[in-house]
Amino acid sequence: MISEFQDLSDKIDQLAEMTQALRRENAQLRQANAALVAENMGYQRRLGEASGRLEALLGKIPGLDSADTDDTLPENEEAR
């Protein structure tokens, strides 16, 4: 009977150790996730800025309006 209590005590100790290890891992994963979220937000900001710059450059091209921005090729391009 004492050995059963000892086995139970050992299992409880193992469970406590696993719980602490999982809590540490969870904290690390939360930190990594927060860093990735911040990095993603930075990439989204940069992408938005690049998109704005690209639209500004496209707006400076003479003769280019919204009707000309479709995916059709000019007549001389189709001959290639």
Short mmCIF file of C-alpha atoms in Angstrom, two decimals:
data_model
loop_
_atom_site.label_atom_id
_atom_site.label_comp_id
_atom_site.label_asym_id
_atom_site.label_seq_id
_atom_site.Cartn_x
_atom_site.Cartn_y
_atom_site.Cartn_z
CA MET A 1 0.00 0.00 0.00
CA ILE A 2 2.87 2.36 0.74
CA SER A 3 4.34 1.64 -2.67
CA GLU A 4 1.00 2.62 -4.26
CA PHE A 5 1.11 5.93 -2.43
CA GLN A 6 4.69 6.41 -3.53
CA ASP A 7 3.73 5.69 -7.16
CA LEU A 8 0.85 8.14 -6.88
CA SER A 9 3.16 10.74 -5.34
CA ASP A 10 5.67 10.23 -8.15
CA LYS A 11 2.95 10.65 -10.77
CA ILE A 12 1.74 13.84 -9.07
CA ASP A 13 5.30 15.17 -9.10
CA GLN A 14 5.61 14.33 -12.81
CA LEU A 15 2.30 16.04 -13.49
CA ALA A 16 3.45 19.16 -11.63
CA GLU A 17 6.72 19.22 -13.60
CA MET A 18 4.88 18.79 -16.91
CA THR A 19 2.46 21.55 -15.93
CA GLN A 20 5.32 23.94 -15.24
CA ALA A 21 7.07 22.99 -18.47
CA LEU A 22 3.87 23.56 -20.45
CA ARG A 23 3.35 26.94 -18.78
CA ARG A 24 6.89 27.99 -19.71
CA GLU A 25 6.39 26.79 -23.28
CA ASN A 26 3.04 28.59 -23.47
CA ALA A 27 4.66 31.84 -22.29
CA GLN A 28 7.41 31.45 -24.91
CA LEU A 29 4.85 30.78 -27.63
CA ARG A 30 2.85 33.84 -26.61
CA GLN A 31 5.98 35.98 -26.83
CA ALA A 32 6.88 34.52 -30.24
CA ASN A 33 3.32 35.09 -31.43
CA ALA A 34 3.38 38.71 -30.26
CA ALA A 35 6.67 39.26 -32.09
CA LEU A 36 5.26 37.74 -35.28
CA VAL A 37 2.11 39.86 -35.04
CA ALA A 38 4.25 42.99 -34.68
CA GLU A 39 6.42 41.91 -37.61
CA ASN A 40 3.34 41.23 -39.73
CA MET A 41 1.92 44.66 -38.90
CA GLY A 42 5.20 46.22 -40.02
CA TYR A 43 5.06 44.32 -43.30
CA GLN A 44 1.45 45.39 -43.85
CA ARG A 45 2.40 49.01 -43.19
CA ARG A 46 5.30 48.80 -45.63
CA LEU A 47 3.08 47.15 -48.23
CA GLY A 48 0.52 49.93 -47.85
CA GLU A 49 3.22 52.56 -48.23
CA ALA A 50 4.61 50.85 -51.33
CA SER A 51 1.12 50.60 -52.80
CA GLY A 52 0.57 54.31 -52.20
CA ARG A 53 3.88 55.18 -53.84
CA LEU A 54 3.05 52.95 -56.80
CA GLU A 55 -0.35 54.57 -57.24
CA ALA A 56 1.27 58.01 -57.07
CA LEU A 57 3.76 57.02 -59.76
CA LEU A 58 1.00 55.60 -61.95
CA GLY A 59 -0.89 58.85 -61.52
CA LYS A 60 2.07 60.77 -62.91
CA ILE A 61 2.16 58.82 -66.18
CA PRO A 62 0.65 61.09 -68.85
CA GLY A 63 -2.37 59.76 -70.69
CA LEU A 64 -2.94 56.97 -68.18
CA ASP A 65 -6.41 56.95 -66.71
CA SER A 66 -8.62 54.31 -65.14
CA ALA A 67 -9.82 53.08 -68.55
CA ASP A 68 -6.22 52.37 -69.60
CA THR A 69 -5.30 50.34 -66.54
CA ASP A 70 -7.06 47.14 -67.58
CA ASP A 71 -5.04 44.11 -68.66
CA THR A 72 -5.38 44.65 -72.40
CA LEU A 73 -2.28 45.08 -74.50
CA PRO A 74 -1.80 47.96 -76.91
CA GLU A 75 -2.35 47.04 -80.55
CA ASN A 76 1.36 47.01 -81.37
CA GLU A 77 2.08 44.65 -78.45
CA GLU A 78 -0.29 42.00 -79.79
CA ALA A 79 1.78 41.64 -82.97
CA ARG A 80 4.76 40.20 -81.08
#
